[in-house]
XYZ file of C-alpha atoms in Angstrom:
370
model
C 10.776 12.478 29.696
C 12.167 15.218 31.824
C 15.779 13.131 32.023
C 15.349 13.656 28.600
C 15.478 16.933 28.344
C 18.128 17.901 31.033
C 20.239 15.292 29.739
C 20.037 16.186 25.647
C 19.835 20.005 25.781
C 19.976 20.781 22.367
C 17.310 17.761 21.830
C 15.280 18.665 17.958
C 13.894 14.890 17.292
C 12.037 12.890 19.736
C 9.928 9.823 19.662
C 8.766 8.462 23.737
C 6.245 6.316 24.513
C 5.435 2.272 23.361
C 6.836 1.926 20.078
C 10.257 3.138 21.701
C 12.582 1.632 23.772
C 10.876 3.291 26.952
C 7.391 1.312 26.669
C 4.892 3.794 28.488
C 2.694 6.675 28.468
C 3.499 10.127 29.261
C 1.549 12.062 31.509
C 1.947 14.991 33.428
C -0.739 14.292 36.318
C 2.684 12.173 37.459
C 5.061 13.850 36.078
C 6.234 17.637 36.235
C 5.101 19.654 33.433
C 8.236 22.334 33.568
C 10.027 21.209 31.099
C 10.934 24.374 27.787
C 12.832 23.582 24.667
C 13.269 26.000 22.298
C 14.940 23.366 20.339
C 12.862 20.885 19.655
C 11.287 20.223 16.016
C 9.735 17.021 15.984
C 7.833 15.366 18.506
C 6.095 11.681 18.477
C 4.943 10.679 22.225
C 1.990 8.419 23.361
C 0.216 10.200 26.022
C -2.334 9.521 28.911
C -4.831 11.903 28.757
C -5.682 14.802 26.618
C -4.741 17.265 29.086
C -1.457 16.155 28.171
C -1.662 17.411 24.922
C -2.625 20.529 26.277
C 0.290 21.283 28.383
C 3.027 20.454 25.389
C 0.556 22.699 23.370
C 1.260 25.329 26.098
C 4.205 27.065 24.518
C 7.062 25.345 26.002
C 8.171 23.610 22.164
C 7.791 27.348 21.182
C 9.458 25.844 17.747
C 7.525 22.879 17.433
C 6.809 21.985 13.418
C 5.968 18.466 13.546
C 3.759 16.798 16.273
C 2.298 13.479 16.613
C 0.424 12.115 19.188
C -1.264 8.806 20.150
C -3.393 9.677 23.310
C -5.300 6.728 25.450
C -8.669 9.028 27.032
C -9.698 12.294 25.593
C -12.204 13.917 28.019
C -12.952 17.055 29.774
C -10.796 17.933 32.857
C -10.718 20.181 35.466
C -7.498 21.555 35.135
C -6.959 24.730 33.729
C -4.331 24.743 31.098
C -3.420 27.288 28.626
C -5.548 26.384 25.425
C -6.274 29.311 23.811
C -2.487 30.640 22.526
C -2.224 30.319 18.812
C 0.906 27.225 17.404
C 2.027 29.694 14.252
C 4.989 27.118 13.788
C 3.228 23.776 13.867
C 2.800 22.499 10.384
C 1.868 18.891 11.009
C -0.604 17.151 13.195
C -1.569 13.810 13.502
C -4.221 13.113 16.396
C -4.734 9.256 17.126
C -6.660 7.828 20.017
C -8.667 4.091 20.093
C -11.049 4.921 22.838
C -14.641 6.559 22.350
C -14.520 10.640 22.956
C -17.578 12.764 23.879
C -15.255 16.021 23.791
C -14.881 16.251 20.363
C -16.344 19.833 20.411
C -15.331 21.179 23.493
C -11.326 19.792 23.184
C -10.229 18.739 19.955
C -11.746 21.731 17.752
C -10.514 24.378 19.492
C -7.096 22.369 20.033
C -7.330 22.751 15.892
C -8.435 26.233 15.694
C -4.880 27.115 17.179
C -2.775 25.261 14.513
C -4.059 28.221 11.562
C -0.584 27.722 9.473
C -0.688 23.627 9.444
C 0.092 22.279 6.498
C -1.024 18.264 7.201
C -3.581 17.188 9.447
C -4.238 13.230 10.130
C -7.104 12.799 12.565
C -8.054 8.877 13.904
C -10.939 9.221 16.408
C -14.238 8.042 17.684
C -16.596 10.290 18.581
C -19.930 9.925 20.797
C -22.203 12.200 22.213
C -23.472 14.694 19.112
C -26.310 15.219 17.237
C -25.358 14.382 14.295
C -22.577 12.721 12.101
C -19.336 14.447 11.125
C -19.748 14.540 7.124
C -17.709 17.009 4.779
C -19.729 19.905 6.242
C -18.992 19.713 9.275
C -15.220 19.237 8.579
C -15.090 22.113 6.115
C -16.765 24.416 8.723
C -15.238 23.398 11.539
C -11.520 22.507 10.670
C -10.515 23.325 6.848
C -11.971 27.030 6.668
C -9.638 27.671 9.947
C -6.157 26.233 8.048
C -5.538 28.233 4.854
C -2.266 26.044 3.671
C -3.854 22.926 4.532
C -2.687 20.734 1.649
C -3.235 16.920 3.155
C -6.117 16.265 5.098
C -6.280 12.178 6.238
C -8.775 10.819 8.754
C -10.511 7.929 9.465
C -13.217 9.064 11.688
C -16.797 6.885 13.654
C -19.332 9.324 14.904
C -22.141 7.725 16.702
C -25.670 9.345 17.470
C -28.599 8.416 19.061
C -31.290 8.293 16.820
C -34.495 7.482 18.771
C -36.363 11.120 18.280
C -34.622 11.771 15.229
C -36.776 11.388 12.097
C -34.581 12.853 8.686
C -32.098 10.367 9.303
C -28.878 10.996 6.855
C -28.594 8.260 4.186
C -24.477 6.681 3.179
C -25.580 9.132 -0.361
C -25.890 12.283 1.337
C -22.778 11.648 3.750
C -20.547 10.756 0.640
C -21.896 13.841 -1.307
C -20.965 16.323 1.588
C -17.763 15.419 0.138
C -17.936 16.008 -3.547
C -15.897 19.445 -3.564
C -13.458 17.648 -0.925
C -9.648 18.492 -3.043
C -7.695 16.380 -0.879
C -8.464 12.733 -1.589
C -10.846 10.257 -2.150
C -12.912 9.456 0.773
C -15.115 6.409 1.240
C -17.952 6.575 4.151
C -20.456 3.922 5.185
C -23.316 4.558 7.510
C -25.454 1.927 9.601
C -28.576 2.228 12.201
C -28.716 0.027 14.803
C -32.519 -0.556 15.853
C -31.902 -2.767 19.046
C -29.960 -0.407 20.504
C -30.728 2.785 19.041
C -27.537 3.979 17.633
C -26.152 5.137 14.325
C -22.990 5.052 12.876
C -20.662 6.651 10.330
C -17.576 5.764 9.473
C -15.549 8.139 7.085
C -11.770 7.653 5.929
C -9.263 8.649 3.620
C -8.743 6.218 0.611
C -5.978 4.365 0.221
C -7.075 2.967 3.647
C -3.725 3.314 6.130
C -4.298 1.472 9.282
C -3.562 -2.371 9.549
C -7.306 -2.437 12.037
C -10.717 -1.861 10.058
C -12.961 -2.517 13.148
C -16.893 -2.467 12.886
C -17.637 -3.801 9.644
C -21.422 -4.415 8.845
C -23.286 -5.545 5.907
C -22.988 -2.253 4.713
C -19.138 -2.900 4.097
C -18.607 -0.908 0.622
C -15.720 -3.250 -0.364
C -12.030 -2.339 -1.635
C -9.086 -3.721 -1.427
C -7.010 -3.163 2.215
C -3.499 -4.718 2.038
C -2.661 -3.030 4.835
C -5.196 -4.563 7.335
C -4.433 -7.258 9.221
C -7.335 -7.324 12.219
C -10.795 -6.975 11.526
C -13.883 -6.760 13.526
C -17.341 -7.541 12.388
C -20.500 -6.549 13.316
C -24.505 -6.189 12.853
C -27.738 -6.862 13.880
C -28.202 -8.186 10.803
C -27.091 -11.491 9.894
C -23.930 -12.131 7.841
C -24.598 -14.485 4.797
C -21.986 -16.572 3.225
C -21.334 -13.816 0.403
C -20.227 -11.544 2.479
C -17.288 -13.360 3.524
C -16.522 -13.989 0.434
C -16.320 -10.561 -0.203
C -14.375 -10.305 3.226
C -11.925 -12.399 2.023
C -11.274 -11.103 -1.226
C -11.166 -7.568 0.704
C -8.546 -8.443 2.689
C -6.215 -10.957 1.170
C -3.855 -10.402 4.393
C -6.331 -10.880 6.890
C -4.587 -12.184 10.352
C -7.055 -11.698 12.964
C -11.075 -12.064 12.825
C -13.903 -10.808 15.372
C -17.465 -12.075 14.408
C -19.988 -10.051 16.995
C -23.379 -10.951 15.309
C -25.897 -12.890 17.146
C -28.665 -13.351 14.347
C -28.874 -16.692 12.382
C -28.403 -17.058 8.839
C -30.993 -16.945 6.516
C -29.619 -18.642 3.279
C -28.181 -21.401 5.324
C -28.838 -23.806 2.498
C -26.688 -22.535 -0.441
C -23.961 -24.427 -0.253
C -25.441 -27.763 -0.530
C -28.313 -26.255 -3.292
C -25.012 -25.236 -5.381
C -23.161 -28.206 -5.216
C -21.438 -27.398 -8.678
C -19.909 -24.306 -7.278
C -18.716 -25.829 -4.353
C -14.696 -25.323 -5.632
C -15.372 -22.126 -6.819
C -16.897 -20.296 -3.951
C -15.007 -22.423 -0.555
C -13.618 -19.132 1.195
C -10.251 -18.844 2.182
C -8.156 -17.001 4.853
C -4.568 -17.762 4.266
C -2.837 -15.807 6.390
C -5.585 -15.894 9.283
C -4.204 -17.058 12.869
C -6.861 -15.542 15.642
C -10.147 -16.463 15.119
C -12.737 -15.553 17.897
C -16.189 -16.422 17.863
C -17.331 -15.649 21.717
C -20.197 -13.122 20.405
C -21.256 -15.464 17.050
C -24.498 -17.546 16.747
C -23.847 -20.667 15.856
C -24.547 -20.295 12.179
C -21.132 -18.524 12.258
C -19.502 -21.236 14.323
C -20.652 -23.487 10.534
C -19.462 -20.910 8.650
C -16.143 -20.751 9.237
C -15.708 -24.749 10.392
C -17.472 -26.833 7.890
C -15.466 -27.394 5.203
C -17.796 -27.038 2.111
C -17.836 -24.052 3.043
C -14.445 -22.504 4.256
C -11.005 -24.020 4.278
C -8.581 -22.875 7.131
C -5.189 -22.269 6.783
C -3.217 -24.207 9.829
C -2.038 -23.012 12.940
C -5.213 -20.690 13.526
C -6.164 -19.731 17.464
C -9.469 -19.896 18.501
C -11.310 -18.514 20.826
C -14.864 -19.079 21.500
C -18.017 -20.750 23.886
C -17.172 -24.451 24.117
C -20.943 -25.622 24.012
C -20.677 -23.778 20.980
C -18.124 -25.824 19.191
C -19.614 -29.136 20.841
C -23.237 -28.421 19.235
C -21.345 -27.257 15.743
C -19.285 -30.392 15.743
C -22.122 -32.423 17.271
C -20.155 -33.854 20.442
C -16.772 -33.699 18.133
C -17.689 -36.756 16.115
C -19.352 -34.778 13.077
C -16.774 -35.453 9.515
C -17.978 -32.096 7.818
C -16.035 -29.921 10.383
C -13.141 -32.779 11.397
C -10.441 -31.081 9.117
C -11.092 -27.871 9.727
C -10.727 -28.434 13.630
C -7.307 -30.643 13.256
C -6.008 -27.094 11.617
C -6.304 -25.011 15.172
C -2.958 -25.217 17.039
C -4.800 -23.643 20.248
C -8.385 -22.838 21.470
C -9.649 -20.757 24.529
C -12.754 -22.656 25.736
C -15.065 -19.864 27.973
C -17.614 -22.538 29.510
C -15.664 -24.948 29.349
C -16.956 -28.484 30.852
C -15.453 -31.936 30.956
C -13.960 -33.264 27.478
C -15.218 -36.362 26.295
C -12.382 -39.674 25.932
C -12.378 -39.090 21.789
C -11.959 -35.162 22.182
C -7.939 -35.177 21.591
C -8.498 -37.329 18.502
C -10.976 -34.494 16.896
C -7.850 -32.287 17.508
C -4.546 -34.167 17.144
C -2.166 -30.969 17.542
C -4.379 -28.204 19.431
C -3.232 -26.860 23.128
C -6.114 -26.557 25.073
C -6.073 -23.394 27.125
């Protein structure tokens, strides 16, 4: 990064980190932070830590418009960094980081509150540790009212609370109506309570959905169309019944890559076979799919997706799951209802895996074995 610098002096465009041809993070706990360009326009760089943030937020890109930054940890530090100096040139921002934050208050707000001429905002984050859900309240207090020429606002944004001495819990109706007056585009949000483990979710985005992951999908999924997703994850502590694949299917007709975390049984187990004349119309489909794992499924989930009444499989699919699992489901690999769906995997990951029986390669004529 500092090569960089010294070597292209008059540098105005610059992209670093893994989606470039120098695949790594930047950060300034290893690296020497005195580096000034007062040439430099555009800058897209995946970082370490938020701190990072912080020092190219310092003033040294004193012409900075356009910033875009994928950071791995955002939480507090001890370092003291300049972070209270006002960015009256930045006009875009786009915040993305994949790991769970509890600094969402202390770091990222009054990283915004600095940016008061920004013109487009995109904000990706997960948030833990408040007391309550960010809605369109909280994002019109906290973030629009402080950026007067804000015209394009996108997010996809989880908070998560801890619910177990709250009693007004907020309902998925009063989250989406905190957004009613929100001008800059449609916004879809879904919220879920977890009993078991006393958490609560909310999950707001902007729609068109942009991201090719939609992770955490429960039974509160409230459907649309994502061509742009590829991997999904699902999960609930409720069970998932056959119709809601169906509707995961048809949500995501490019669907490569499916996580089932749900450890509750079924409870309309039966339908297929009490529906026999709908069998052709309602067999689910995944025809792009090619990473299935099942590690965290019961087993009604193992049938779901195996016997073929009720799902077909496209070929070449990787699996991944519990191999006492797949020996119950497929009762010792002899049973004909899930035969054709198994001779469609070109690899499985066994965890637990024991000895194979002499008829095992048979059940899967063209599978590697890992």
């Amino acid at each position: 990064f500092t090569y960089t610098f010294t070597t292209f002096t008059n540098l105005e465009y610059l992209k670093f980190g893994s989606s470039s041809i120098i695949c790594s993070r930047l950060s300034f706990y290893t690296l020497s932070p005195f580096i000034i360009s007062s040439n430099l326009l555009e800058l897209h760089v995946d970082l370490e830590y938020f701190t990072d943030c912080l020092y190219l937020c310092d003033g040294r890109f004193n012409q900075l418009h356009t910033l875009d930054v994928n950071i791995l940890r955002i939480q507090c530090s001890n370092l003291i960094i300049n972070n209270a100096q006002k960015l009256p040139k930045l006009k875009y921002f786009s915040l993305f980081c994949g790991n769970d934050t509890y600094a969402y208050d202390e770091l990222i707000l009054p990283l915004l509150h600095r940016m008061s001429n920004l013109e487009k905002l995109y904000l990706y984050v997960l948030i833990y540790g408040r007391e309550s859900f960010i809605d369109g309240n909280e994002m019109n207090s906290n973030i629009i009212n402080h950026m007067p020429y804000l015209n394009t606002f996108t997010f996809n944004i989880y908070s998560f609370i801890y619910f177990n001495y709250q009693i007004n819990l907020l309902s998925n109706e009063e989250i989406q109506n905190s957004f009613k007056n929100f001008k800059y585009n449609e916004v879809i949000s879904c919220v879920d309570y977890f009993p078991k483990t006393e958490i609560g979710q909310c999950h707001i985005y902007s729609y068109p959905y942009q991201l090719e992951h939609y992770d955490t999908i429960t039974n509160n999924f409230p459907g649309g169309i994502f061509t742009c997703v590829h991997r999904i994850l699902l999960f609930d502590e409720r069970p998932f019944e056959n119709e809601f694949f169906l509707q995961i299917s048809r949500s995501f007709p490019f669907l490569q890559k499916l996580t089932v975390v749900n450890r509750k049984r079924q409870n309309n187990k039966a339908f297929r076979t009490q529906n026999n004349a709908n069998e052709n119309i309602s067999i689910i489909r995944y025809p792009h799919l090619t990473e299935l794992d099942l590690t965290a499924a019961h087993i009604d989930y193992v049938k779901q997706f195996f016997f073929d009444t009720k799902t077909c499989l496209p070929n070449n699919v990787f699996l991944i799951i519990d191999y006492q699992l797949m020996k119950k489901t497929t009762r010792n690999f002899r049973r004909n209802l899930t035969r054709s769906n198994c001779a469609k995997l070109n690899c499985i990951l066994f965890y637990r895996k024991l000895t194979f029986p002499e008829h095992f390669q048979d059940y899967f004529p063209h599978t590697n074995i890992l």
